[in-house]
Structure formats: structure tokens, C-alpha cells
Amino acid sequence: MAGIVASSVRAGDKVCVVVSAMGDTTDELLDLARSINPRPPERELDMLLTSGERIAGALLCMALDTLGIKARSYTGSQAGIITDRSHGRAKIVDIKPTRVIEAIDRGEVAVVAGYQGVATDTKDVTTLGRGGSDTTAVALAAALGSDVCEIYTDVEGVFTADPRIVPDATKLSVLTYDEMLEMASSGAKVLMARCVEYAKNRSVKIHVRSSFDHSPGTWIVAEEESMERAIVSGIAHDISEAKVTLVGVPDRPGIAATLFRALADENLNVDMIVQNVSAEGKTDISFTVSRDDANRAAEVVERVAHAIGAAGYDVDQGIGKVSLVGAGMRSHPGVAAQMFEVLAKAGINIEMISTSPIRISCVMREDAVANAVRELHNAFHLELAESEDRLRIAQELNERYDE
Amino acid sequence: MAGIVASSVRAGDKVCVVVSAMGDTTDELLDLARSINPRPPERELDMLLTSGERIAGALLCMALDTLGIKARSYTGSQAGIITDRSHGRAKIVDIKPTRVIEAIDRGEVAVVAGYQGVATDTKDVTTLGRGGSDTTAVALAAALGSDVCEIYTDVEGVFTADPRIVPDATKLSVLTYDEMLEMASSGAKVLMARCVEYAKNRSVKIHVRSSFDHSPGTWIVAEEESMERAIVSGIAHDISEAKVTLVGVPDRPGIAATLFRALADENLNVDMIVQNVSAEGKTDISFTVSRDDANRAAEVVERVAHAIGAAGYDVDQGIGKVSLVGAGMRSHPGVAAQMFEVLAKAGINIEMISTSPIRISCVMREDAVANAVRELHNAFHLELAESEDRLRIAQELNERYDE
């Protein structure tokens, strides 16, 4: 990382770097905490976990020093990352990067610990949750008026599908914020949805690229008038969710509200929700949650089931979700039908469906996911997904920002 | 540690705990830093090292939570430990423990990361240097008006001599601040001198005791009128110093000033200084410094030697220092003579001597140190060092403060 930063500085850039914790540091600290207390207090967990990025930042500054580059590390708090007080999943409410700006004005590289901030009222240290370092980077890029937020990762960019499943998946050179948002919320690991959302709202250009080679990665930018809309840009899949189904629920107003309010009060993030057509005044409600949250969701459902008069409930850990994403879907209504046909021909049963204007997601058995991704990649010719005008936009961005 | 804290809380005490880093954390972080940069920038080193205490504090709170004890961890900065900006050896200039007091008032245990603070002007994180966590503890005890600052360590208390060298060394039940100060600055490892000095200046009672058993340790308190003054309370030794000698120095005013100003400007701590009687207008000046600093001291001497007209200099890494400490020495002028006789009889050559009103230190070959300590312990009957009235004082303190 020090080498990458040094070459940017030598090219004349003013640089602010946001670091995440090294390797498995966060997991190791988490294990340490749980070995002491299976349910560690959230405030203390945040105090513990934030040391990972602090260590990485100080070490990066030391490495830059050996290259003759002046650098200073800052904690999230010192960098003015102000959040709400939700430990473990705090939201950034303000950025006051006074010290970061002063460092950059002095000609120094400002190195900021990602994933963390300080609560506006309690002054306690908070963490932003998964993907928090990317969010810190985008938020700081916006606050500093940066040209580009480069996100260095262990892959070369965003691919049309997971290359471990689809060998001829290709790297996408440009995606719109909305496409990346849908990819991220459908299971693409490379960026978290909240980070993309922040970038979209503040118009921060993101360049996702590899830490290990210097070739251009994937640009995430606003949709341009001239941009040809790919019908399908990429396929995301997600095998980290579980499906919870309440059966025999009376079909009355307010039932869904009671259920999902109870889940929200426990801070459980629900992804898809499907309610079947009512038969004889009874209906089934299914929703998906992260598998990590499945037990807590089951506890809530257990509690609520009786109150809303459900006949019972079921938790299914064996599902997977496959999503097609593309800005061009808006004007091509046949995409969903074609997706269902491809899956049917492959003998794959669809258990839940949800759609957005630029995405179609199907829930299926987990063991059908890899085959579904391959069949869809093939059927929609995603190995040829990139249009001429997208390649041209990427080339312009690379020439302008990448020395 | 959580068990010890919990039993204090259950006994009705309001508790503030200062933690140091666990095990070898600090050394491991230091190794990590040096593997990246042999001379890491001090500010970044402080950012790195302070994570050790932060981790320990968060984990202690999690452990207390499992025992049903409410606790909150604070960094030095959050606890209001304000220091100057000398990274790696910062001095506490103020304590503003607002958040600590609020936590204690809420009935919580306040857990504070030791060894660290925040610089009053730059707002950068600083470390207090060796023994810094003890200093944090004493400083907070003073600021909070605590009854006692208990320092839990891996030994049972302060001994008449190092028990690894003298098998019948006995644990001292009480020492005065001045005695402990001399012991600490003469090589006794159990407490650092600056911590004792702070305690003396603020009249904070210290109780040094073992983390591993609950028996009373050693009390460090102000000298009382009634307290019988032991002629010799203990023997400290130190094999961590090196001796630097400038030979053939012109015996002119200002020579010593030039030398020691140059050493002070490099932040080198000089311990003993001895200047021999002048012969033919030339003299020798010897001083001792920490062996870690010997190379830097040699560089300074190399630079200064020519300017002050010295014939040459020598660095001797093979020395050791043995010190007798006792408040009663003030009124017993024969102690020094007896010490020299004991060493002479053992065939040990004395290379440097320095004294304070309650201490006599002799520098000798390093390999003579263990024998010197044993012979002196025996000759001064230190296995019987504790007087009746000291034992009585200790008993009163234990009954009053140790449930």
C-alpha cells in the first residue's frame, strides 16, 4: 500500500488514505472477545475492534516514512467522522475533517482509520459495520471534494459474475451507481451497498481496483445520457441468507405491520418479503434475513406468531439467491420471462421472486445456485456484456485520473 | 483481574481500574513497527502502541459484564489524561476525568487505558514511556481523591533484595515514598520512580500486591513521625546501565556544562556522574546511562570530545550497580563505610560511588553484582529488616482498606 500511495504523491496528488484492519485482525479480535464473553457489550466491542484500523494506519505511516513520504494517522474520531450512537452499525451523520485538511495542506498524507467514528452525543467510539472502511473512504472523499475515491481490494474489479463459478466472467470497466447498488445488495462482495449509496448521493466517482497490479479496475459513476444501457450487466448471487416462513396467517390488515415492526425493533435487516395469495382467509408470509440473524429472527417470529394467529413457522437455511442486474431492464420487459425460462430449462425450481426496475432476483435451493449463475451468464452472453460506449467512458476516466 | 474488581465492587467500593497491555502485546507491536521501519516516527509509534491498553480495557469490561458488573472502558484521551507533546515519554500536565467521574457516579466501573494520554496542543495521542500505566493509575487516584491506588503485579510486593539472587530476601510491608523512590531509581523493577514521585507529591497511598493471591503486599506511604527509621530497608541492583568516561579533559569551568547540555539536548537520561580529582590540569569525567542509550551517548561524546579538548573516551557496557536504601541512613553516617568494608572483604572493586541522604550506590563489574547483593543482605541482616512499628502500620492499613 505504501508503494501505491507514494507513487500517487510523487505524481503530484494530494492523498488521503483510509485503511481497514490487516488480514484477519478483526476476526481475531472478535474471537478474543467471544472467548471472554459470548455476548460482549456493543460499546466495548467497538472499543476493541477499532484498534485494528488504528494499528494498520500507524504502520502505513511508518512504511511511508521509510519511502520519504510524510504521513500522519488519525482515528475516525480524530478525522471528524461523527456518527449516531448505534454501536456496531453506526451511521455517519457528519464529517468534520479539520485535522485531515490541515495535514494535507501541510503536504502530508492523511491516513484515516476506516470503519469507525465517534458518537455525536456520547463521544463513545463507534463502528460502522461491515464494509465500513469503504464507507469512510467515500464519505471522506465527498467531504474533501476529492476527484476520485479509489478502493483497493483483492480482486481486479467488478465482474459479470463470480469468476470462481463462471470461468469466462469478464471484468466490467464501468457500472452506474444504481447497477452497482443492485449488484451489492444482491450478494456481490466487492462493495457494500451503503458505500455505493453514499457515493451516489454525493456524486463521488469510485474506482475499484486491485492492490496487487496497477491496471485499471471498475469505475462506478453516474449514469450518462449517452450511456448505452446494457440489458443485463452482471449476475450476483448470495448464499448467506435464510428464509423464514409463517404459515396459516389470517389475511387481515395490520398483520404484516406487526411482524415487520417486531423484526425492525430487534434491528433485524429483512431482505426479500413475499406474501402469497390468500386462500380461505389464510396466507403465508415468507422473508429472507442474513443466516447470522436467523436465530434472532426465529425468536421474534416465535413471539409474534401467536399474537397474529399464525398456524406455525419454518426457518430454511438451505436457500440461495441469484439476481440479474442491468440498467437496460427498465426498457426491456422480457428479461424476467427469459430468466425464468433459462432456470426452468435447467430444472431449477424458483421459490421466491422479487424485482426492482433494474434487477430480478430468484430464490432457489442453495445447491442450484452455481448452475443457475452459469446458465444465465451463458444465455445472456455476459462474456460480451460491455458496450462500446462504456469502454470509451472507462478509457477517458483512466486517462484523466490514472497517471 | 475481573474477579478482583468484582470483589471490590461487591464489597461496596467505587472502582476505577487502569489497565496495561496484556502479556507481550507492546513488544509484539514494537517488533511489528520495527520490521516496517527501523526508526518509526514517534507519533505513529504512539498511535500503534496505545492500541494494546485499549484492547485490554475493552476485554476487561466484557469479562466484568459476564460477572454482572457494569463497566465502561476509556482511552487515555477519553479519560482526560492531558500530556505534553513528547511522544514516547510524555508527561502528564493535567487530568480532566469528567467521563470517568460520570461513569463512577452511575455506579459503573471505569476502566481506563494506562500508559497514554492526549497532547494538550496537538491533540495527538501520546504515550508516557516505561511504567506509564502505573503513573496513569496514581495520577487518576489523585485526581479522583481515591483512598488507595492498588497496583497489581506479578510479584508479591517489594522485597529487601531480588529473591532470585537472595533466597531469604523478605517482603517489606511498608516503605516510605522516599525509600521507594531510591529503590526504584536504583534498579528495583516493581515500580517506576516517576510513578512513586507522583504519588508522593499528591499523597496517594500505593499498595503493591500480587494479581495471583489475595494476601497484602507492600504499602508505599508518607513517612510518619512515629515510624522507626530502618538503617537499611533494602538493596537494589541494576545491570542495565553502561559507563561512559571522557579522559584527559582540561579542568576548566564550563566543560561539564557543555557535555551534559549536549546529552540533555538529545534527551539522554544520565544517572550517576563522577569527576575525578584534577591532576596536572586534566581530569576524567564518567557518567552512566541506560545501555539502550549507550550508542547515542557515544555519538554525542564523540562530537563534543574535540570541542572540550578531551584526550579520548571509553564506553564500558560491563558494569553493574548495587545500592543500599534506608531512611535511617540520614542519622547513621557509618553505613557507607560498612558497605565498602563488606565489598572489600568479598574482593569486589568499587569503580564509582554516589550517595543521597538515604542511599549509597556502588558501581562494580557486572559479574560481581549478585555476590555483592548477597554479602550486603547478610551483613546488614535484611532478613530481619522490618521493625515492629512498620509491621503495625501495615496491619492498620490492611485492616482499614483491604476487606
Short mmCIF file of C-alpha atoms in Angstrom, two decimals, chain A residues 22 29 32-33 36-41 43-45 47-48 50-51 54-55 57-59 61-63 65-66 71-75 78 99 116 122-125, chain B residues 22 29 32-33 36-41 43-45 47-48 50-51 54-55 57-59 61-63 65-66 71-75 78 99 116 122-125:
data_model
loop_
_atom_site.label_atom_id
_atom_site.label_comp_id
_atom_site.label_asym_id
_atom_site.label_seq_id
_atom_site.Cartn_x
_atom_site.Cartn_y
_atom_site.Cartn_z
CA MET A 22 -4.96 -6.05 8.28
CA LEU A 29 -10.28 -9.64 17.99
CA LEU A 32 -10.87 -12.95 21.62
CA ALA A 33 -13.93 -11.02 22.78
CA ILE A 36 -14.32 -13.90 27.27
CA ASN A 37 -17.97 -13.06 26.82
CA PRO A 38 -20.30 -14.79 24.32
CA ARG A 39 -22.39 -11.60 24.09
CA PRO A 40 -19.87 -8.80 24.63
CA PRO A 41 -21.33 -5.33 25.33
CA ARG A 43 -19.77 -0.37 23.21
CA GLU A 44 -16.76 -2.38 24.40
CA LEU A 45 -16.73 -4.47 21.23
CA MET A 47 -13.52 -0.07 21.53
CA LEU A 48 -11.83 -3.39 20.86
CA THR A 50 -11.38 -0.18 16.23
CA SER A 51 -7.83 -0.92 17.34
CA ARG A 54 -5.59 2.18 14.23
CA ILE A 55 -2.72 -0.33 14.07
CA GLY A 57 -2.86 3.27 9.95
CA ALA A 58 0.15 3.76 12.21
CA LEU A 59 2.07 1.01 10.38
CA CYS A 61 2.63 5.87 8.14
CA MET A 62 5.81 4.15 9.32
CA ALA A 63 6.14 2.42 5.94
CA ASP A 65 8.27 7.32 6.31
CA THR A 66 10.80 4.77 5.00
CA ALA A 71 2.21 10.97 6.75
CA ARG A 72 0.01 11.14 9.84
CA SER A 73 -2.53 8.63 11.01
CA TYR A 74 -5.85 9.63 12.53
CA THR A 75 -8.53 7.62 14.28
CA GLN A 78 -9.66 12.47 15.18
CA ARG A 99 -7.19 17.79 11.08
CA GLN A 116 -15.07 3.87 12.86
CA THR A 122 -21.94 10.19 23.99
CA LYS A 123 -18.46 10.75 22.45
CA ASP A 124 -18.09 6.98 22.52
CA VAL A 125 -16.20 5.18 19.78
CA MET B 22 -1.68 -7.85 28.02
CA LEU B 29 3.61 -4.21 18.31
CA LEU B 32 5.89 -5.14 14.01
CA ALA B 33 6.75 -1.44 13.75
CA ILE B 36 8.48 -2.00 8.71
CA ASN B 37 10.67 0.92 9.75
CA PRO B 38 13.78 0.61 11.94
CA ARG B 39 13.21 4.15 13.24
CA PRO B 40 9.44 4.57 13.18
CA PRO B 41 8.10 8.13 13.56
CA ARG B 43 3.85 9.97 16.75
CA GLU B 44 2.86 6.89 14.76
CA LEU B 45 4.57 4.57 17.23
CA MET B 47 -0.78 5.56 17.80
CA LEU B 48 0.28 1.94 17.37
CA THR B 50 -1.72 2.64 22.61
CA SER B 51 -3.96 0.03 20.98
CA ARG B 54 -7.34 -0.14 24.56
CA ILE B 55 -7.77 -3.84 23.74
CA GLY B 57 -9.63 -2.33 28.66
CA ALA B 58 -12.42 -3.42 26.32
CA LEU B 59 -11.80 -7.09 27.13
CA CYS B 61 -15.23 -4.68 30.53
CA MET B 62 -16.52 -7.70 28.61
CA ALA B 63 -15.26 -10.01 31.35
CA ASP B 65 -20.13 -7.95 32.07
CA THR B 66 -20.14 -11.76 32.39
CA ALA B 71 -18.18 -1.25 33.25
CA ARG B 72 -17.02 1.16 30.55
CA SER B 73 -13.58 1.43 29.03
CA TYR B 74 -11.97 4.76 28.17
CA THR B 75 -8.84 5.62 26.24
CA GLN B 78 -11.34 9.98 26.78
CA ARG B 99 -16.29 10.94 31.86
CA GLN B 116 -1.36 7.02 27.30
CA THR B 122 -1.71 18.97 19.01
CA LYS B 123 -4.50 16.63 20.27
CA ASP B 124 -2.25 13.76 19.16
CA VAL B 125 -2.14 10.52 21.13
#
